[in-house]
Tab-separated table of N, CA and C in Angstrom:
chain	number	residue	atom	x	y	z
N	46	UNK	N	0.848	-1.178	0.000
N	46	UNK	CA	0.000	0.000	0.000
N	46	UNK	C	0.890	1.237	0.000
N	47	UNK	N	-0.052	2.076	-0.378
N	47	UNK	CA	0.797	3.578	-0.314
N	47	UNK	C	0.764	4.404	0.283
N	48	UNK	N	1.996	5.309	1.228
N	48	UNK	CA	2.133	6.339	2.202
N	48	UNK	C	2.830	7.003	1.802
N	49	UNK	N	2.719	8.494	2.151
N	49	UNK	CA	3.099	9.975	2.209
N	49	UNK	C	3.593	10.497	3.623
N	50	UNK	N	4.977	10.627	3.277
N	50	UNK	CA	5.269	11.219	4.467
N	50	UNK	C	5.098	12.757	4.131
N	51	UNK	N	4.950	13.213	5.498
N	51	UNK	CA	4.252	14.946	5.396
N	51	UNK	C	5.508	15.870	5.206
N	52	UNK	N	5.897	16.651	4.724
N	52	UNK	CA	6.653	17.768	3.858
N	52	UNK	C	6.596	18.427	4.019
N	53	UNK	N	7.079	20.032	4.552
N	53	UNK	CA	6.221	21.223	4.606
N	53	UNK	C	5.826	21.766	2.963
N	54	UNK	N	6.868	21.685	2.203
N	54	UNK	CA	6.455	21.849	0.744
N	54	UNK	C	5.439	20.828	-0.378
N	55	UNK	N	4.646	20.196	0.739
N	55	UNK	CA	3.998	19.133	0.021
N	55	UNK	C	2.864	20.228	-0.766
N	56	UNK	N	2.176	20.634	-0.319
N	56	UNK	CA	1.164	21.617	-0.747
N	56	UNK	C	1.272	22.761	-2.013
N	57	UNK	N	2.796	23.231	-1.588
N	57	UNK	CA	3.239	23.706	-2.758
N	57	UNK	C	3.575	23.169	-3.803
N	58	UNK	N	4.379	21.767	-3.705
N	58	UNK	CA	4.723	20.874	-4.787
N	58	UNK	C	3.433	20.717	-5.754
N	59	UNK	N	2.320	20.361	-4.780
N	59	UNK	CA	0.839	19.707	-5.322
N	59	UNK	C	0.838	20.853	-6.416
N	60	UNK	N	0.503	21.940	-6.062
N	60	UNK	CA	0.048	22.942	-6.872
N	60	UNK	C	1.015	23.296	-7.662
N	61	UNK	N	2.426	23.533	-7.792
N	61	UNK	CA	3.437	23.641	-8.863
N	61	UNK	C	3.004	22.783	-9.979
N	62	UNK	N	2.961	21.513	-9.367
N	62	UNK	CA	2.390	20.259	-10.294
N	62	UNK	C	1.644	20.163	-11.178
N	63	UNK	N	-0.067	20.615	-10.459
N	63	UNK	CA	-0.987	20.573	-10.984
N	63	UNK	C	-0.705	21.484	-11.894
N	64	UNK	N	-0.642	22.791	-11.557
N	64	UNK	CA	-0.253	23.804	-12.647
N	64	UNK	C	0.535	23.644	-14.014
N	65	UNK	N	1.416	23.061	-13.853
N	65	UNK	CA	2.333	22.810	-15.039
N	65	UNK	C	1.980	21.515	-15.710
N	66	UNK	N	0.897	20.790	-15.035
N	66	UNK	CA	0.133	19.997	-16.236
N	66	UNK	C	-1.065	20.041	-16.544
N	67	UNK	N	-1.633	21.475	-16.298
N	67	UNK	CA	-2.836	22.055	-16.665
N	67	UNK	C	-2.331	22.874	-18.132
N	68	UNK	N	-1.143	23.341	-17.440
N	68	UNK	CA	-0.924	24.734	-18.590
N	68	UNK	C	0.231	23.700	-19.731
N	69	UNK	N	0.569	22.380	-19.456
N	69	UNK	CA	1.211	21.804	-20.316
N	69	UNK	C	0.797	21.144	-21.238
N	70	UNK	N	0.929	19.830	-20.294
N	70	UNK	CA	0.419	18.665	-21.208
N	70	UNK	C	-1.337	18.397	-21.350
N	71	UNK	N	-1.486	18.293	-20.476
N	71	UNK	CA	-2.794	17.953	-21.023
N	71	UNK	C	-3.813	19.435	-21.493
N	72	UNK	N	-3.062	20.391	-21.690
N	72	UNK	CA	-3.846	21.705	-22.311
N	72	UNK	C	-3.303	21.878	-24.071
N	73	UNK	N	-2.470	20.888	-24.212
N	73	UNK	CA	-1.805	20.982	-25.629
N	73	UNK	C	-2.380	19.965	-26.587
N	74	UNK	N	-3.715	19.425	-26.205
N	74	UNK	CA	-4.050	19.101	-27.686
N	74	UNK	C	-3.861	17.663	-27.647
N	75	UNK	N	-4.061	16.544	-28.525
N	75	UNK	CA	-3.658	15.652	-28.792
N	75	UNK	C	-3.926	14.360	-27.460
N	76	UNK	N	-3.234	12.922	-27.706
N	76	UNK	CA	-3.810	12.492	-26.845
N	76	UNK	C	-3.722	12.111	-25.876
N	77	UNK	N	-2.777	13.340	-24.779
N	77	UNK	CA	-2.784	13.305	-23.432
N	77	UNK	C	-4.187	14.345	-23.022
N	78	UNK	N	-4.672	14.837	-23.839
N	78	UNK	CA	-5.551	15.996	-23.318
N	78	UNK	C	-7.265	15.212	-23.796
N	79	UNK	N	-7.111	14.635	-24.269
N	79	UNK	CA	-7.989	12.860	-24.856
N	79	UNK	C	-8.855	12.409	-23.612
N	80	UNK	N	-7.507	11.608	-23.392
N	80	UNK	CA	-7.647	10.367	-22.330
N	80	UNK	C	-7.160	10.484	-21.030
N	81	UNK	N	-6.472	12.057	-20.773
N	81	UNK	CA	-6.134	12.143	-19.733
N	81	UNK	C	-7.209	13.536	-18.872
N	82	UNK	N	-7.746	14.213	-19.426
N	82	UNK	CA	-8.544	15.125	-19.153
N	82	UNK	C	-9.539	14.936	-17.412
N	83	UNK	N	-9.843	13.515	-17.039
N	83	UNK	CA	-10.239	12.855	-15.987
N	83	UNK	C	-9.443	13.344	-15.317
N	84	UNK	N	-8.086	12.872	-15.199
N	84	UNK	CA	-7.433	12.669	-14.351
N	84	UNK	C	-6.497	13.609	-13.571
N	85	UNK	N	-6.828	13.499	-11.911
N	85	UNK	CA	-6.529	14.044	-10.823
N	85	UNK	C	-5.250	13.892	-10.404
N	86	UNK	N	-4.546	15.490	-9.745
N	86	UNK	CA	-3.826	14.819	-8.676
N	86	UNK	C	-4.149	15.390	-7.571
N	87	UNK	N	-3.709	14.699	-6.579
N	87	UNK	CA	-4.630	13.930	-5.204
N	87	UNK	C	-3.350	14.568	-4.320
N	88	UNK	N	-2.252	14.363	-4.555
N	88	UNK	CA	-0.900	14.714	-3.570
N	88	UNK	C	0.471	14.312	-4.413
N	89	UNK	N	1.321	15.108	-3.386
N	89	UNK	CA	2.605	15.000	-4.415
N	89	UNK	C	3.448	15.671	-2.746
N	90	UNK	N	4.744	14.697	-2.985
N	90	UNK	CA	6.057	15.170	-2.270
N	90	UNK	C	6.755	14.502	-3.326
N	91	UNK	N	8.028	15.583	-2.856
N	91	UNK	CA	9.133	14.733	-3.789
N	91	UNK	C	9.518	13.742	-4.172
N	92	UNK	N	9.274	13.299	-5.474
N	92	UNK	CA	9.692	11.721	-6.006
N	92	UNK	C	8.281	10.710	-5.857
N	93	UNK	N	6.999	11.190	-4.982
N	93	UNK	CA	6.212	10.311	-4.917
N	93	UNK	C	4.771	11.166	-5.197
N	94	UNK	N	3.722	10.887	-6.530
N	94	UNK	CA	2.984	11.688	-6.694
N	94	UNK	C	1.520	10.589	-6.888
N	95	UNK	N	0.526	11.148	-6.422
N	95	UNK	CA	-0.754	10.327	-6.393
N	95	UNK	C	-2.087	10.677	-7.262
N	96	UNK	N	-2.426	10.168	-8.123
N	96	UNK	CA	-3.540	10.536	-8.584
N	96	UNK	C	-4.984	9.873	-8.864
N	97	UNK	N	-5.919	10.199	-8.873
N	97	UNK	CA	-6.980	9.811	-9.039
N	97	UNK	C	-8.059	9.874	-10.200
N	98	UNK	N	-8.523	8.849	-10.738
N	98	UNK	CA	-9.137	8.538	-11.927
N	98	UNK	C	-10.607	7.513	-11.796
N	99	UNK	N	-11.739	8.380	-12.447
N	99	UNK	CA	-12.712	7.427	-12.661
N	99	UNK	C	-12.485	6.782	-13.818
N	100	UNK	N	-12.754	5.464	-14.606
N	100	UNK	CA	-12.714	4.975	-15.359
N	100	UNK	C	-13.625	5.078	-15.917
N	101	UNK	N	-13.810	5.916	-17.299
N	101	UNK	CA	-15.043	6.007	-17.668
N	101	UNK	C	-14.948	4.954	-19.299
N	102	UNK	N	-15.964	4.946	-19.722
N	102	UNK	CA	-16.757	3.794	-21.093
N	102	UNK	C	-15.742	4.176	-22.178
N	103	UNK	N	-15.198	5.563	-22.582
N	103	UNK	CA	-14.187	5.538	-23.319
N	103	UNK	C	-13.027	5.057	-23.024
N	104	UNK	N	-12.672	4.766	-21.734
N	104	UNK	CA	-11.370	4.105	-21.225
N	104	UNK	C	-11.521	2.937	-21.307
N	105	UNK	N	-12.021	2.149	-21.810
N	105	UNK	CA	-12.512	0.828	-21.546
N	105	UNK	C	-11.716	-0.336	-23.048
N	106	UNK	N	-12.419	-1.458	-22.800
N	106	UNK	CA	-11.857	-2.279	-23.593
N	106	UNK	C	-13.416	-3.336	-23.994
N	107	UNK	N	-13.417	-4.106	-24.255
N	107	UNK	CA	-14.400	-5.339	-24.993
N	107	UNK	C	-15.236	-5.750	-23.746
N	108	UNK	N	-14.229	-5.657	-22.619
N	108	UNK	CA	-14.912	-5.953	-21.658
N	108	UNK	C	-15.549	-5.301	-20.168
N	109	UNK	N	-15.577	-3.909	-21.066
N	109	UNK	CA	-15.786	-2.991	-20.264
N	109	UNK	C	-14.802	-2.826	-18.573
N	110	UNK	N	-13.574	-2.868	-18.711
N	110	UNK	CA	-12.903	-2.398	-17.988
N	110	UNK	C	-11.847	-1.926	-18.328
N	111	UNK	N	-10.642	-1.055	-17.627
N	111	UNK	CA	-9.809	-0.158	-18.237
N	111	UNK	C	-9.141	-0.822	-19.252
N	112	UNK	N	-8.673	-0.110	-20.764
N	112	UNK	CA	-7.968	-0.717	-21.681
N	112	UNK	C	-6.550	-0.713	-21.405
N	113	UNK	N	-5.646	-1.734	-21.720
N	113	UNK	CA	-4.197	-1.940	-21.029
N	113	UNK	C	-3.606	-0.755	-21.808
N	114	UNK	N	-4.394	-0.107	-22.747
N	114	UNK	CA	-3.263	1.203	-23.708
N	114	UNK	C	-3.032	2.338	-22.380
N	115	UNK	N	-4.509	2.814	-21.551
N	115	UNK	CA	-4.683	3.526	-21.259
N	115	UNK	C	-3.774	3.331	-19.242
N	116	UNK	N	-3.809	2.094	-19.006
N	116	UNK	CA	-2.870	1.537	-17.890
N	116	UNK	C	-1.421	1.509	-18.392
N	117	UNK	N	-1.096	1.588	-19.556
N	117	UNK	CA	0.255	1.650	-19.940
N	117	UNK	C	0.697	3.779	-20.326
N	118	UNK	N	-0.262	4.209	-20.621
N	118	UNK	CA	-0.232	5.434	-20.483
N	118	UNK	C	-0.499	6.262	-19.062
N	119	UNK	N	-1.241	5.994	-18.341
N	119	UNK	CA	-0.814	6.238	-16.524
N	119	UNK	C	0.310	5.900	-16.380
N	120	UNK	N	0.831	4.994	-16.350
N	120	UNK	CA	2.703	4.700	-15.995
N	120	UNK	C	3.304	5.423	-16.613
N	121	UNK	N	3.167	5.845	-17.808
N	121	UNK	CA	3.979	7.082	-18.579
N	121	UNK	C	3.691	8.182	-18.053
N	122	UNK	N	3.137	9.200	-17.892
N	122	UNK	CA	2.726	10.370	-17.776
N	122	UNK	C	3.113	10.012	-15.928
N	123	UNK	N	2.437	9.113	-15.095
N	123	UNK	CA	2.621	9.167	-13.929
N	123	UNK	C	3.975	9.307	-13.191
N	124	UNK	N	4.557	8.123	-13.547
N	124	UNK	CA	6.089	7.941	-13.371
N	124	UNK	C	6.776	9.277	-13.350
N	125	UNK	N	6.823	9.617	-14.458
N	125	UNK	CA	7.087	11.216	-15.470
N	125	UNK	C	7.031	12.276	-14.137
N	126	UNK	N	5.786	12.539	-13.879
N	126	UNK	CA	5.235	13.351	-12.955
N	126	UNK	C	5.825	13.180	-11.760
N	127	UNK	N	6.474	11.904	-11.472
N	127	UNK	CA	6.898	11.916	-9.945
N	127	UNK	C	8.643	12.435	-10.489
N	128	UNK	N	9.108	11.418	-11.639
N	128	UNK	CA	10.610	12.224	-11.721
N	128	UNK	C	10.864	13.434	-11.212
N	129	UNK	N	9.482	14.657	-12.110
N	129	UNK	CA	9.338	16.087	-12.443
N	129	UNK	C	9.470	16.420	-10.990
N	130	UNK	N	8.616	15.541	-10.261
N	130	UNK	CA	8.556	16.259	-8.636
N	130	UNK	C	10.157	16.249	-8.359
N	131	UNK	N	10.810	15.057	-8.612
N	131	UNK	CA	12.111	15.445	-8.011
N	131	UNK	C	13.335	16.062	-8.474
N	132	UNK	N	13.669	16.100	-9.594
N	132	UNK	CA	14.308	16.777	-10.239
N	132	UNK	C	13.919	17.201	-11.270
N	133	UNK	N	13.094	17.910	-11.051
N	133	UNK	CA	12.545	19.296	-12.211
N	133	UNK	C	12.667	19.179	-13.335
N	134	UNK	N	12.564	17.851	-14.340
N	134	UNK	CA	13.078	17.231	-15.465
N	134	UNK	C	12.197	16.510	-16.022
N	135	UNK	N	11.993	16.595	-17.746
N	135	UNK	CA	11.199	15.678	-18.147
N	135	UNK	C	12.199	14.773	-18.591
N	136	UNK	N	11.916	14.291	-19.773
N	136	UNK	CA	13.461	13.176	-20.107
N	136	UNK	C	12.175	12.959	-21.055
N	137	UNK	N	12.971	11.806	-22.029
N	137	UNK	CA	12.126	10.770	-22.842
N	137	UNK	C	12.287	9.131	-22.591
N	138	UNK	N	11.328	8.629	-22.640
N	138	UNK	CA	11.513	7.037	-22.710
N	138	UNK	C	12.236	6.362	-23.071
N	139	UNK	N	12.961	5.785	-22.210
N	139	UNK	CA	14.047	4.326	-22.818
N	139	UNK	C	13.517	3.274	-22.720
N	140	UNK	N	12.739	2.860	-21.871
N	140	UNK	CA	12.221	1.657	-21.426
N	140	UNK	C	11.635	1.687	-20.366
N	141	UNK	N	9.915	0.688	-20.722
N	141	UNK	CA	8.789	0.602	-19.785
N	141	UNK	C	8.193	-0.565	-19.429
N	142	UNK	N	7.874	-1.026	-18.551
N	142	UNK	CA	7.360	-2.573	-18.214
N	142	UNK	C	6.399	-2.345	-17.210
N	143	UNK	N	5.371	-3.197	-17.981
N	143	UNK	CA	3.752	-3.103	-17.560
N	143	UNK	C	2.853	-4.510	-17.144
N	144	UNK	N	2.955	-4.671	-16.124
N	144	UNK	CA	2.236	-6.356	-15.354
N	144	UNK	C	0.950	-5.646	-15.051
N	145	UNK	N	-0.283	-6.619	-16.147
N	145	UNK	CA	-1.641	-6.327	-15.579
N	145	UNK	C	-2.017	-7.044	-14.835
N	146	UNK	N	-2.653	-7.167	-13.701
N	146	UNK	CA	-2.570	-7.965	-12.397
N	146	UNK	C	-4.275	-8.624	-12.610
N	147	UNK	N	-5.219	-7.128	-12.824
N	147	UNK	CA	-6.233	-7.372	-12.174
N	147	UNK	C	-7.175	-6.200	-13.109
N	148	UNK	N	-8.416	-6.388	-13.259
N	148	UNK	CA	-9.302	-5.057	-14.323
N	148	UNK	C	-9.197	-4.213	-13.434
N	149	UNK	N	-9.787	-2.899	-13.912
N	149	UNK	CA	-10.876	-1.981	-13.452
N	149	UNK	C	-12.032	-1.409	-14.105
N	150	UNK	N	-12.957	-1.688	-13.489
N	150	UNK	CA	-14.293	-1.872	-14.568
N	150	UNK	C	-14.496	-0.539	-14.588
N	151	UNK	N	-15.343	-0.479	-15.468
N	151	UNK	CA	-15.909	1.097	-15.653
N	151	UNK	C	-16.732	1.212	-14.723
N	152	UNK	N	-16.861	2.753	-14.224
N	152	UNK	CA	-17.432	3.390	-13.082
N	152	UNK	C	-16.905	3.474	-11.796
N	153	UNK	N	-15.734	2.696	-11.964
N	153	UNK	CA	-14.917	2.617	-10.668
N	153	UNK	C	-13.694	3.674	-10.723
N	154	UNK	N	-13.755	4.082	-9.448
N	154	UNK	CA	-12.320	4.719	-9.103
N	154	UNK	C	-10.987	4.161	-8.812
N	155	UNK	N	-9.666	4.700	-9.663
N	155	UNK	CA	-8.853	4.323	-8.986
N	155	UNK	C	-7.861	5.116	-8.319
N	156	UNK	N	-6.522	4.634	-8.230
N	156	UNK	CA	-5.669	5.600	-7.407
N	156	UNK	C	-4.348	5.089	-8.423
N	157	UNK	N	-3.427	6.367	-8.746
N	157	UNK	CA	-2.278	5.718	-9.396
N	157	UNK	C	-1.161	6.369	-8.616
N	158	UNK	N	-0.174	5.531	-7.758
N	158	UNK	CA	0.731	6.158	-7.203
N	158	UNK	C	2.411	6.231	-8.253
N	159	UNK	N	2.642	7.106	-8.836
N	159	UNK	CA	4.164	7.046	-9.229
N	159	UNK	C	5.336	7.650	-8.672
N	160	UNK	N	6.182	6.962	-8.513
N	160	UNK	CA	7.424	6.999	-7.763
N	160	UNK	C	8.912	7.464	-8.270
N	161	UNK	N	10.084	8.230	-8.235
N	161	UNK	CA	10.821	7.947	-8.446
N	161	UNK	C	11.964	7.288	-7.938
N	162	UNK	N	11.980	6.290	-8.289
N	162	UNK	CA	13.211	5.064	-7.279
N	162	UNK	C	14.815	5.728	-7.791
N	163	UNK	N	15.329	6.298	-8.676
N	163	UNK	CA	16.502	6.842	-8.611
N	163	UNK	C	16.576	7.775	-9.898
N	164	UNK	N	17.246	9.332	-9.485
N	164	UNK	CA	17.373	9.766	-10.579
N	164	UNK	C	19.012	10.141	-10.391
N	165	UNK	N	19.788	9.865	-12.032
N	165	UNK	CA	20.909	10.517	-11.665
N	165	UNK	C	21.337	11.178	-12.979
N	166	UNK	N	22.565	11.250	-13.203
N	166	UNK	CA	22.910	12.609	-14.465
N	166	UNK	C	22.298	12.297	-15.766
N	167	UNK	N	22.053	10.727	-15.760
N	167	UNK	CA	21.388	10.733	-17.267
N	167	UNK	C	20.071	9.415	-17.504
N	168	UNK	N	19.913	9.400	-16.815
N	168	UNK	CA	18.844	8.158	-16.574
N	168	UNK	C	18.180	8.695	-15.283
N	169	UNK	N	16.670	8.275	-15.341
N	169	UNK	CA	15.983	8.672	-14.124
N	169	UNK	C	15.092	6.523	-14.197
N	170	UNK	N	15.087	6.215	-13.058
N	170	UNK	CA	14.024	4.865	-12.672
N	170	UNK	C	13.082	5.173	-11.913
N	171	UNK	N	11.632	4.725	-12.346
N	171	UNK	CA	10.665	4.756	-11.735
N	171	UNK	C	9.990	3.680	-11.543
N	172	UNK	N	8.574	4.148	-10.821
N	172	UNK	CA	7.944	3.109	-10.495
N	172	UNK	C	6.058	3.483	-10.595
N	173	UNK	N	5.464	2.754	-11.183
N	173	UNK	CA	4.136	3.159	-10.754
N	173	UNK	C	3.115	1.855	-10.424
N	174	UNK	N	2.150	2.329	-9.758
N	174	UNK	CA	1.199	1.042	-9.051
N	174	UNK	C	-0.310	1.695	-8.781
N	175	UNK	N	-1.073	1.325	-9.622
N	175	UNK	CA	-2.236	1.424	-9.770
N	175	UNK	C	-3.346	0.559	-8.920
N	176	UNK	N	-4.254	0.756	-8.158
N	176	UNK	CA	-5.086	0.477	-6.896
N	176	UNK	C	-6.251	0.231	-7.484
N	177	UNK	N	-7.257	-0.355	-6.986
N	177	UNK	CA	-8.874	-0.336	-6.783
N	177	UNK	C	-9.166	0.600	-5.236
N	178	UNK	N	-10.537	0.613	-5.452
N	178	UNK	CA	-11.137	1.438	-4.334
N	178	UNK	C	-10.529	0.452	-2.899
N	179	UNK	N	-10.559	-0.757	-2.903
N	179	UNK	CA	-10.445	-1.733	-1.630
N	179	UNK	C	-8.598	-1.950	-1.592
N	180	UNK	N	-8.202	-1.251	-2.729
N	180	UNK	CA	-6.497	-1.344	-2.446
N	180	UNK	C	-5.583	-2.049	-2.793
N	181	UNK	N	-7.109	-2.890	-3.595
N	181	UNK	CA	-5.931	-4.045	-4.131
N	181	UNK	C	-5.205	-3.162	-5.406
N	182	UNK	N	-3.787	-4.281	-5.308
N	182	UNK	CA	-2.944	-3.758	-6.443
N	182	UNK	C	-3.100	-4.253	-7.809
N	183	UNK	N	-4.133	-3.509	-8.698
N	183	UNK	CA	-4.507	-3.770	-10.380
N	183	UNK	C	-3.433	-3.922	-11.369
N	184	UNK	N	-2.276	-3.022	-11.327
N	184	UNK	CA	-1.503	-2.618	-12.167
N	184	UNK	C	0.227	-2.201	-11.613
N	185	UNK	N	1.209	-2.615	-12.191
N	185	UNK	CA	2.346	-2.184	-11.586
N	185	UNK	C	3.006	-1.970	-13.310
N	186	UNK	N	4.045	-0.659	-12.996
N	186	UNK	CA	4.752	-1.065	-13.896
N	186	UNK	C	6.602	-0.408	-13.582
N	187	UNK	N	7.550	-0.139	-14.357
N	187	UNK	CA	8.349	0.365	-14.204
N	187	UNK	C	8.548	1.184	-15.576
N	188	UNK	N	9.972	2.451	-15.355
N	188	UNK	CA	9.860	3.279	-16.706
N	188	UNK	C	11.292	3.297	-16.486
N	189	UNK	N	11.702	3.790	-17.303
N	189	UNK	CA	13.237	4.242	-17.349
N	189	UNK	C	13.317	5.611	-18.480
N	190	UNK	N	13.740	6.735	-17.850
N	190	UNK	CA	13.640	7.958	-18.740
N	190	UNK	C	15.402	7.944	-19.213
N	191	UNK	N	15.582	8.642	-20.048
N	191	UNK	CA	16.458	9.833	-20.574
N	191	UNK	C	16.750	10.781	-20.160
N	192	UNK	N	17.355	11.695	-19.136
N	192	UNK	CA	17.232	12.639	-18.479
N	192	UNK	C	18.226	13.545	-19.247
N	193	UNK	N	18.273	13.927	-20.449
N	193	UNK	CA	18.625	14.940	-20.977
N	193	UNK	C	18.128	16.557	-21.375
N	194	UNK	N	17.119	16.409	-21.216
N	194	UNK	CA	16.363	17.615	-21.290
N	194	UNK	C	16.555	18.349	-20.455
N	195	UNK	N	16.438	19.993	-20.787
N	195	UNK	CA	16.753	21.172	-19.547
N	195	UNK	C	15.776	21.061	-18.624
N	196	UNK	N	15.979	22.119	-17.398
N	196	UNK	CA	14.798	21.891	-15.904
N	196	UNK	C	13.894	22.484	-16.637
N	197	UNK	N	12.877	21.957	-15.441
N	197	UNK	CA	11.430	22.709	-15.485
N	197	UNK	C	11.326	23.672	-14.646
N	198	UNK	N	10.912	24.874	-15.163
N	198	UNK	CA	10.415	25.681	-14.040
N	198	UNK	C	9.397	25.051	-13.566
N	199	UNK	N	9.324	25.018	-11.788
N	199	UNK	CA	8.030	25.029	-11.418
N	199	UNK	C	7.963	26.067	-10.535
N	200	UNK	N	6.488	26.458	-10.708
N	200	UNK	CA	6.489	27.979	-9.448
N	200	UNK	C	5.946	27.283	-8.204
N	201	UNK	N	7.183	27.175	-7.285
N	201	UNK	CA	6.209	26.752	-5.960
N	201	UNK	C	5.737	28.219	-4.910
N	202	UNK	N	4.552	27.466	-4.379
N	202	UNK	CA	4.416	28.508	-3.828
N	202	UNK	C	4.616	28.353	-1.987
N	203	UNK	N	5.677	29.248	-1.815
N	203	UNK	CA	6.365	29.049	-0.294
N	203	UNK	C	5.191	29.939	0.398
């Protein structure tokens, strides 16, 4: 399961966050702003960021529960988001690995926690793990970025 230790900059992080993927990615069109438009974040400290998602009928698959495109795209963008929390960096994808455990049907909520397990001068490792309402663990995956790209501004607010 997943815990947050308390931060005094947790609050600010949240909102740096949210902000810079309001005014980023998912405000630019195309199909993070699609399929990601739902989706919440819930909390954020450094390296560990949480979000929340209903699964709705377009997210779905044949069998009306989340489609593995759209569980393999939470680990992208999520992961991502926790790097960003810690070193102010996007990067690009080297490599991602995605174990579907368990559905999530439509109408249900979930929780996606992403992590960063190590970032250093040119590679960042992550981690993400996707929940049901009762906690069980649906989805795990891992990412491996590129960390070449310049920082991100984020505006925190102290």
């Amino acid at each position: 399961m997943y815990y947050f230790m308390p931060l005094i900059s947790a609050m600010s992080l949240k909102s740096a966050l949210g902000k810079h993927l309001v005014n980023g990615i998912l405000t630019n069109g195309g199909f993070s702003q699609k399929t990601m438009s739902h989706l919440k974040l819930a909390d954020a400290i450094p390296g560990t960021v949480k979000f929340n998602l209903t699964v709705e009928k377009g997210d779905s698959n044949i069998y009306d529960t989340m489609h593995g495109g759209l569980g393999a795209s939470l680990v992208d963008l999520c992961s991502s988001v926790a790097i960003l929390s810690k070193c102010k960096r996007w990067g690009v994808s080297t490599d991602m690995q995605v174990s579907y455990l368990k559905g999530a049907p439509v109408g249900k909520d979930i929780t996606i926690v992403g992590q960063c397990d190590r970032a250093g001068k040119t590679l960042a490792f992550s981690s993400c793990f996707i929940y049901n309402e009762k906690g069980d663990l649906l989805l795990k995956g891992q990412h491996t970025k590129f960390m070449g790209t310049p920082l991100v501004e984020l505006e925190l607010d102290d």
